[in-house]
Coordinates of C-alpha atoms and ligand atoms in Angstrom, one line a residue:
X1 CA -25.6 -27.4 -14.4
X2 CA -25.5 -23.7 -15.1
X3 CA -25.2 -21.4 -18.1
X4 CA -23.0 -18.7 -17.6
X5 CA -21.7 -15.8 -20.3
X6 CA -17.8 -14.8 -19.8
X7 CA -17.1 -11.5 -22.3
X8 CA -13.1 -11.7 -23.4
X9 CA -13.5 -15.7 -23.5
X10 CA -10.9 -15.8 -26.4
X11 CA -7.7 -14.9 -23.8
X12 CA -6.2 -14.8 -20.8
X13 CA -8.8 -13.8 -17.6
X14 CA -12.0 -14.5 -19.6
X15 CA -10.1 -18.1 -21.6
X16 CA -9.2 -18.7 -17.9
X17 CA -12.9 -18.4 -16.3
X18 CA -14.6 -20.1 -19.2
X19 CA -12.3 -23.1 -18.4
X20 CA -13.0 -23.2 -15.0
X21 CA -16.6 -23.1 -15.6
X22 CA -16.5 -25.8 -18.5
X23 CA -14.6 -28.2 -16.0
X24 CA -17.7 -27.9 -13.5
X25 CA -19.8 -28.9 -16.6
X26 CA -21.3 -25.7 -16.7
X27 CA -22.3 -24.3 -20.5
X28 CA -20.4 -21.0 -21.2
X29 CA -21.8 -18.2 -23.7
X30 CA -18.5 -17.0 -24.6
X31 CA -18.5 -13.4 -26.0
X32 CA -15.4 -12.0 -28.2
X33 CA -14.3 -10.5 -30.8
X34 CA -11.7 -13.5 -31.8
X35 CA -13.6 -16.8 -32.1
X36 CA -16.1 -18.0 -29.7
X37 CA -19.9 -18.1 -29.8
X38 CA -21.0 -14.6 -30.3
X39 CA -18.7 -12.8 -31.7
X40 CA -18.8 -9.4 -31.5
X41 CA -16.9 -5.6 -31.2
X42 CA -18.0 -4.5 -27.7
X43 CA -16.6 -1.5 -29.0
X44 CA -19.8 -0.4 -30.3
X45 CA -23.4 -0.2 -29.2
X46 CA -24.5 -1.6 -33.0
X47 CA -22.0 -4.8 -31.3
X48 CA -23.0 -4.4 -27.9
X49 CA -26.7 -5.2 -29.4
X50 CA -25.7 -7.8 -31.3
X51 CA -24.1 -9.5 -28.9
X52 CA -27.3 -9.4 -26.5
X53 CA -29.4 -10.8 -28.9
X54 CA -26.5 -13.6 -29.9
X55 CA -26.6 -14.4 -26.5
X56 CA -30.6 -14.6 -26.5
X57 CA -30.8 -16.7 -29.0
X58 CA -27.9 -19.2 -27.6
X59 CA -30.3 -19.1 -24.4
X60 CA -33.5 -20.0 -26.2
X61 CA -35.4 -18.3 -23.9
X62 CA -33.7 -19.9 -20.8
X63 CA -32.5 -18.3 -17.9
X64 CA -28.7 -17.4 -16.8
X65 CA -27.0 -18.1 -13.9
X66 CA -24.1 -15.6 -14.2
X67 CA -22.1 -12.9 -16.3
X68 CA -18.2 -12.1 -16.1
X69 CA -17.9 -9.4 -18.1
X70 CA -14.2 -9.6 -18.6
X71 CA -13.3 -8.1 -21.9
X72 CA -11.0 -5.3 -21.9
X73 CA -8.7 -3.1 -24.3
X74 CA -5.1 -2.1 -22.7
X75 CA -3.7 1.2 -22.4
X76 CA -1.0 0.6 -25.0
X77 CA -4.2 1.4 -27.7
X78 CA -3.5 4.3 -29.6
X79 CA -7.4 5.2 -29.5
X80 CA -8.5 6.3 -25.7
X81 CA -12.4 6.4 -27.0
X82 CA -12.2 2.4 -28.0
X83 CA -10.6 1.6 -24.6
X84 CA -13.0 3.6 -22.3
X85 CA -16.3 2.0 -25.0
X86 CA -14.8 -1.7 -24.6
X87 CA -13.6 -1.3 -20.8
X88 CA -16.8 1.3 -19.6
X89 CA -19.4 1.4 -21.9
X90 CA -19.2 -2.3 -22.8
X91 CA -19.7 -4.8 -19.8
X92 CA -22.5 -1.4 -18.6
X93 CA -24.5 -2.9 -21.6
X94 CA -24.3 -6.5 -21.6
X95 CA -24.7 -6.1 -18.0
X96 CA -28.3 -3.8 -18.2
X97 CA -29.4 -5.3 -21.1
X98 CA -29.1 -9.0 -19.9
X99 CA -30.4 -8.4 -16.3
X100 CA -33.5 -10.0 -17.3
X101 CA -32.3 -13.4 -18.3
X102 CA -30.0 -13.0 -14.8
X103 CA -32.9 -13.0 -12.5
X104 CA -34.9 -15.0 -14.3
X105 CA -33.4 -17.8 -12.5
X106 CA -33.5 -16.4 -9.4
X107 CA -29.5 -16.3 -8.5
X108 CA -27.9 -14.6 -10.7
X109 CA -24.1 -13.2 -10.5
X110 CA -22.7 -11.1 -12.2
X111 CA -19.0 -9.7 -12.0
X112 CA -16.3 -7.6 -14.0
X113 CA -12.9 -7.1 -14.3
X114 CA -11.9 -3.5 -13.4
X115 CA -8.5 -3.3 -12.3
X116 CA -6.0 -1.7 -9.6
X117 CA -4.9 0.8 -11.9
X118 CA -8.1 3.1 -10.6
X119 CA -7.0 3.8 -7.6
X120 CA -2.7 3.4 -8.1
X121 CA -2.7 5.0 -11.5
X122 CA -2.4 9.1 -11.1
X123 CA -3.1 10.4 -14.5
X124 CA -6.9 9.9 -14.2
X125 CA -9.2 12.4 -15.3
X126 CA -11.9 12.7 -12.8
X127 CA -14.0 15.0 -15.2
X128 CA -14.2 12.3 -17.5
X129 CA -15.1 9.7 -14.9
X130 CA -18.0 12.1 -14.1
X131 CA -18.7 12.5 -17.6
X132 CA -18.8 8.5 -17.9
X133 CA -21.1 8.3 -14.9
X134 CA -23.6 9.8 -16.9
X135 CA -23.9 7.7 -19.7
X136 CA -23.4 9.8 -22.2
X137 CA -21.4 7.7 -24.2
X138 CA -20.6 10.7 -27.0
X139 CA -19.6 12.9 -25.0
X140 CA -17.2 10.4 -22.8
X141 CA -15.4 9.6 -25.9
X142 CA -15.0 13.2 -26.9
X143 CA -13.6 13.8 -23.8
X144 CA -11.3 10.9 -23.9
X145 CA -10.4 11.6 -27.5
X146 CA -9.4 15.3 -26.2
X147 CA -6.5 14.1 -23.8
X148 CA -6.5 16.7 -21.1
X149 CA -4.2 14.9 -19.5
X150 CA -0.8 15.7 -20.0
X151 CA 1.5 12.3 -20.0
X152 CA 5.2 12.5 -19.5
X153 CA 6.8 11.7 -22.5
X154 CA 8.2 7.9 -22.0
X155 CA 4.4 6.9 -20.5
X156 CA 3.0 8.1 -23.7
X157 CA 4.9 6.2 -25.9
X158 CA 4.3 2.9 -24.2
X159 CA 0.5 3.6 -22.7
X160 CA -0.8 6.6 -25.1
X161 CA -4.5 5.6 -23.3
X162 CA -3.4 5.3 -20.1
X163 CA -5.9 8.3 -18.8
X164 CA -8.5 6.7 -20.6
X165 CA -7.7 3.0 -19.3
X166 CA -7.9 4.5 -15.0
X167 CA -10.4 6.2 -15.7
X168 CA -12.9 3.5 -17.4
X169 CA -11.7 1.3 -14.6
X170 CA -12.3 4.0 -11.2
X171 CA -15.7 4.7 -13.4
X172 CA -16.5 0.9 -14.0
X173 CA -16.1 0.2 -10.1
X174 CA -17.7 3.1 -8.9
X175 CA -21.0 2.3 -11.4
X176 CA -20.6 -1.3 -9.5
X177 CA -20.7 0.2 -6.1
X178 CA -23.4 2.4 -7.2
X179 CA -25.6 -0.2 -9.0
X180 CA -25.8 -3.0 -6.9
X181 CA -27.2 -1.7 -3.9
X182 CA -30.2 -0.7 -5.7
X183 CA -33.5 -2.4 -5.8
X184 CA -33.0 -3.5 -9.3
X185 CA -30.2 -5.4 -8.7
X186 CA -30.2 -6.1 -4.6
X187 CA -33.8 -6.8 -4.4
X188 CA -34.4 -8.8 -7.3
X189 CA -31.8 -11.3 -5.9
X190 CA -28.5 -10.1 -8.4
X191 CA -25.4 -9.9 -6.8
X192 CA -22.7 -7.7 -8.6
X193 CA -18.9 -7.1 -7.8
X194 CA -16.1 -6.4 -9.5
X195 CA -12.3 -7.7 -9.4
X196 CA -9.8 -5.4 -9.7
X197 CA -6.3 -7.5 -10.9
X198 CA -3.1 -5.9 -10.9
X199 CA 0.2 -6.8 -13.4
X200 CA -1.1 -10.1 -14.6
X201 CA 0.7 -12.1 -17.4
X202 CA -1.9 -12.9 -20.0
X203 CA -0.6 -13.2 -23.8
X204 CA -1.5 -10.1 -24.3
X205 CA 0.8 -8.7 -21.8
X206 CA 3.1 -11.1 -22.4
X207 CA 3.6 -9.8 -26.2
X208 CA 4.5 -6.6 -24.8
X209 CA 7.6 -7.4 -22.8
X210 CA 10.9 -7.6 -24.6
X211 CA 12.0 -10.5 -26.0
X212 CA 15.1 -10.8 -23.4
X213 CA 13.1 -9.9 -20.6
X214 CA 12.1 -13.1 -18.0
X215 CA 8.6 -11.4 -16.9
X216 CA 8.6 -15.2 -14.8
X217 CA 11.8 -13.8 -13.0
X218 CA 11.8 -9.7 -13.3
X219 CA 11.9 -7.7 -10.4
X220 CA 8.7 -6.1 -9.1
X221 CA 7.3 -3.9 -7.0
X222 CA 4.6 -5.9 -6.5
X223 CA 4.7 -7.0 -2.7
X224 CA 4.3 -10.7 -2.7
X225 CA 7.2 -10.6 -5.6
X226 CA 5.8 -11.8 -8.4
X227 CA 2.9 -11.0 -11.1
X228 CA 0.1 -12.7 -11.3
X229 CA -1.5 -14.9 -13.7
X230 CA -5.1 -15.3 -15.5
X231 CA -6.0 -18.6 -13.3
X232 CA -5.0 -16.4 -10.1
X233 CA -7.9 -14.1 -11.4
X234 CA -10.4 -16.3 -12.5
X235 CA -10.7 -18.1 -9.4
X236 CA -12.0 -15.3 -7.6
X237 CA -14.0 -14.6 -10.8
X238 CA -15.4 -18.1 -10.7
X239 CA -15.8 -17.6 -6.4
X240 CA -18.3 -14.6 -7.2
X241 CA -20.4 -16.2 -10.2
X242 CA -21.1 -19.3 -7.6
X243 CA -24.3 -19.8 -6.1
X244 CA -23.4 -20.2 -2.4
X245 CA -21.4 -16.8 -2.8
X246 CA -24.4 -15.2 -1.4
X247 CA -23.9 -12.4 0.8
X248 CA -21.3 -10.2 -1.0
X249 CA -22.7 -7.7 -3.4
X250 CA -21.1 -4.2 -4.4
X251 CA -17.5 -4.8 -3.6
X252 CA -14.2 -4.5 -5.3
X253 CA -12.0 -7.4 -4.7
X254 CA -8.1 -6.1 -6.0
X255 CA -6.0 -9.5 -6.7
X256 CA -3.2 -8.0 -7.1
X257 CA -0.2 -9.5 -5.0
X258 CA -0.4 -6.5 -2.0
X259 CA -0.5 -3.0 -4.7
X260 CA -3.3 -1.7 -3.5
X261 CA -2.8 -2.0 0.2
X262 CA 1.2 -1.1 -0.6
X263 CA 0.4 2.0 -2.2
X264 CA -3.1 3.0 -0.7
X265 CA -2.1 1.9 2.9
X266 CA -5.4 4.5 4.1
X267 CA -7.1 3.9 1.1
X268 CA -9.7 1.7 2.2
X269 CA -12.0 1.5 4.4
X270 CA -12.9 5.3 5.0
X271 CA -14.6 6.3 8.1
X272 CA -17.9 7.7 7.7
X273 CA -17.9 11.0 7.4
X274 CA -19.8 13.2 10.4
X275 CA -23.3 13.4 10.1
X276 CA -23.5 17.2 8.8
X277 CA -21.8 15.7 5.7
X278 CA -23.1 12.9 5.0
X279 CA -26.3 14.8 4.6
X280 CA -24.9 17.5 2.6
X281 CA -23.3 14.8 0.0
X282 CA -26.9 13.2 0.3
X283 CA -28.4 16.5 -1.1
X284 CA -26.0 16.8 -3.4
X285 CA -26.0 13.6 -4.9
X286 CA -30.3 14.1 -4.8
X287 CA -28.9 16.9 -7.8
X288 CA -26.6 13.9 -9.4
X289 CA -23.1 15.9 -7.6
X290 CA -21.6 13.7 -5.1
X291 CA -19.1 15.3 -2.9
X292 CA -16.9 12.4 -2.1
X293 CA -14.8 11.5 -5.4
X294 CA -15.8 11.6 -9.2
Ligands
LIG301 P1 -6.4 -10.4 -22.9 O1 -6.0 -9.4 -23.9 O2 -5.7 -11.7 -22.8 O3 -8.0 -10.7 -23.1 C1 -8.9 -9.7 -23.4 C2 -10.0 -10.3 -24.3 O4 -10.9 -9.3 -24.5 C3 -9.4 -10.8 -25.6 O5 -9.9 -12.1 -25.9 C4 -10.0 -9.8 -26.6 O6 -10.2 -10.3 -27.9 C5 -11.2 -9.3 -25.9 N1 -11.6 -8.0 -26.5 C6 -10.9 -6.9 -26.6 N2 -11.5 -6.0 -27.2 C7 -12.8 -6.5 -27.5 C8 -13.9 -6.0 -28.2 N3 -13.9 -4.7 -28.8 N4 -15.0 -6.7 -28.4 C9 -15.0 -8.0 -27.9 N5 -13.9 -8.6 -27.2 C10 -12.8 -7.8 -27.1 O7 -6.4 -9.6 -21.5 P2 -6.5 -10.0 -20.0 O8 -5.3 -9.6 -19.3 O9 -7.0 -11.3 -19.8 O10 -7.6 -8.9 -19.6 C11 -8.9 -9.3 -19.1 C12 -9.5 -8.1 -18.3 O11 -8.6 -7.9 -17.2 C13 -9.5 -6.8 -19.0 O12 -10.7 -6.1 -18.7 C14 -8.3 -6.0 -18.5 O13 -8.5 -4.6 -18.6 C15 -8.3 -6.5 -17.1 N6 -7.0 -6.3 -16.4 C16 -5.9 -7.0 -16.9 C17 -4.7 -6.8 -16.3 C18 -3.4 -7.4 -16.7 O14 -2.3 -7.1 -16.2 N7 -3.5 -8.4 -17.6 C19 -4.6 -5.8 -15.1 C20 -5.8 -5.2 -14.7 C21 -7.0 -5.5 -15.3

């Protein structure tokens, strides 16, 4: 049996993944800032560190099989900084700074929970997804904290952080894209991908929608009709952290009843661009610009 660490394990996706896990007999290393067996605020790096080192210790100097960093912080936060730290900056650390343990054991999987919202949401700013590309983790926030993007006035009452929320989320899938291709990651045997959900009903969620609304029977959008739920999630969480999941590494998964493909019909795939650009965005990314997107 394996040891796995799910981030978020208190509620809904991450509660959802850790029972699916436990079932198999599998140990989890659950990760949260409610109770669990590290606790910690992945808000911050001081928590991010202690959380790594929680998670050492529960490992005794084993190895770990997987990682599904699925904490997150919603867009109704009044605070864009915390929600782009705990969404971005958070599953990026426990990610990089367990990546030893990971391929210690020579399979390791790891996988987050992004969400549709980065490519259907339009109020992202792509200077800040740039800006959280880098790293800089300072200067993201200030950004963030700055709001240059203007909300209409009934989205920021409900979703003050709703730049902030896209925007870690386009940045968390594009760092996936980006990182597990390279040799770090690729050669060494570590497959990473992310899952993108759209509407799903976890408590949190759930807490938000007024009292004499169904949200089991509420009109949607949504193409197949209905929202999802954290088990709908978790599974393909759970399909990615397996071993015999072995071929799939860099790609973002949206569960998400249709949204995507409703609202993004061309979206993906792209063809490749002709050859003169490609290598023009090659020498520009050489200088850390790409062409193509944030
Ligand atoms: P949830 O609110 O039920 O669970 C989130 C968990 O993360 C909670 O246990 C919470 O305590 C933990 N958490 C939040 N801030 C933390 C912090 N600073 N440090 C440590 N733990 C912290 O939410 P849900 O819906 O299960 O969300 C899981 C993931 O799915 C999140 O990354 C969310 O952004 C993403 N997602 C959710 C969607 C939805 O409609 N529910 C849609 C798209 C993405």
């Amino acid at each position: 049996m394996g040891t796995y660490v799910v981030t978020g394990s208190a509620s809904g996706i991450g509660a959802a993944t850790t029972h699916l896990l436990e079932d198999e007999g599998h140990t989890v290393i659950g990760v949260d800032v409610l109770e669990t067996t590290v606790r910690a605020d992945l808000s911050t790096p001081q928590g991010r560190a202690d959380a790594v080192t929680g998670i050492r210790t529960a490992l005794r100097g084993g190895h770990l099989d997987g990682i599904a960093a699925v904490a997150g912080a919603g867009a109704h936060l009044d605070d864009p900084g915390k929600v782009l730290a705990v969404n971005y900056f958070a599953p990026v650390a426990v990610l990089e700074g367990l990546r030893r343990e990971l391929a210690a054991g020579g399979e390791g999987r790891a996988v987050v929970v992004s969400s549709n919202s980065a490519g259907t949401a339009p109020l992202i700013d792509e200077t800040l997804v740039r800006t959280v590309l880098t790293g800089d983790e300072e200067a993201a926030l200030e950004r963030a904290r700055g709001r240059h993007i203007e909300l209409p006035e009934e989205i920021a009452e409900s979703a003050p952080s709703i730049t902030a929320y896209a925007s870690s989320k386009l940045a968390l899938s594009l760092w996936v894209r980006r990182t597990a291709v390279t040799a770090e990651w690729a050669r060494e045997g570590l497959l990473l991908n992310a899952v993108a959900p759209g509407a799903v009903l976890s408590p949190s969620v759930r807490s938000a929608i007024p009292p004499d609304t169904d949200p089991d029977n509420f009109p949607t959008p949504i193409p197949l009709g209905v929202f999802g739920q954290p088990e709908d999630v978790a599974f393909w969480v759970h399909q990615f952290l397996r071993p015999q999941a072995r071929f799939t590494t860099g790609t973002v998964l949206y569960v998400d009843g249709g949204t995507d493909a409703a609202m993004r019909p061309e979206g993906s795939p792209l063809p490749l661009a002709p050859p003169e650009e490609v290598g023009a965005a090659e020498d520009a990314a050489g200088d850390g610009e790409g062409t193509r997107g944030p």
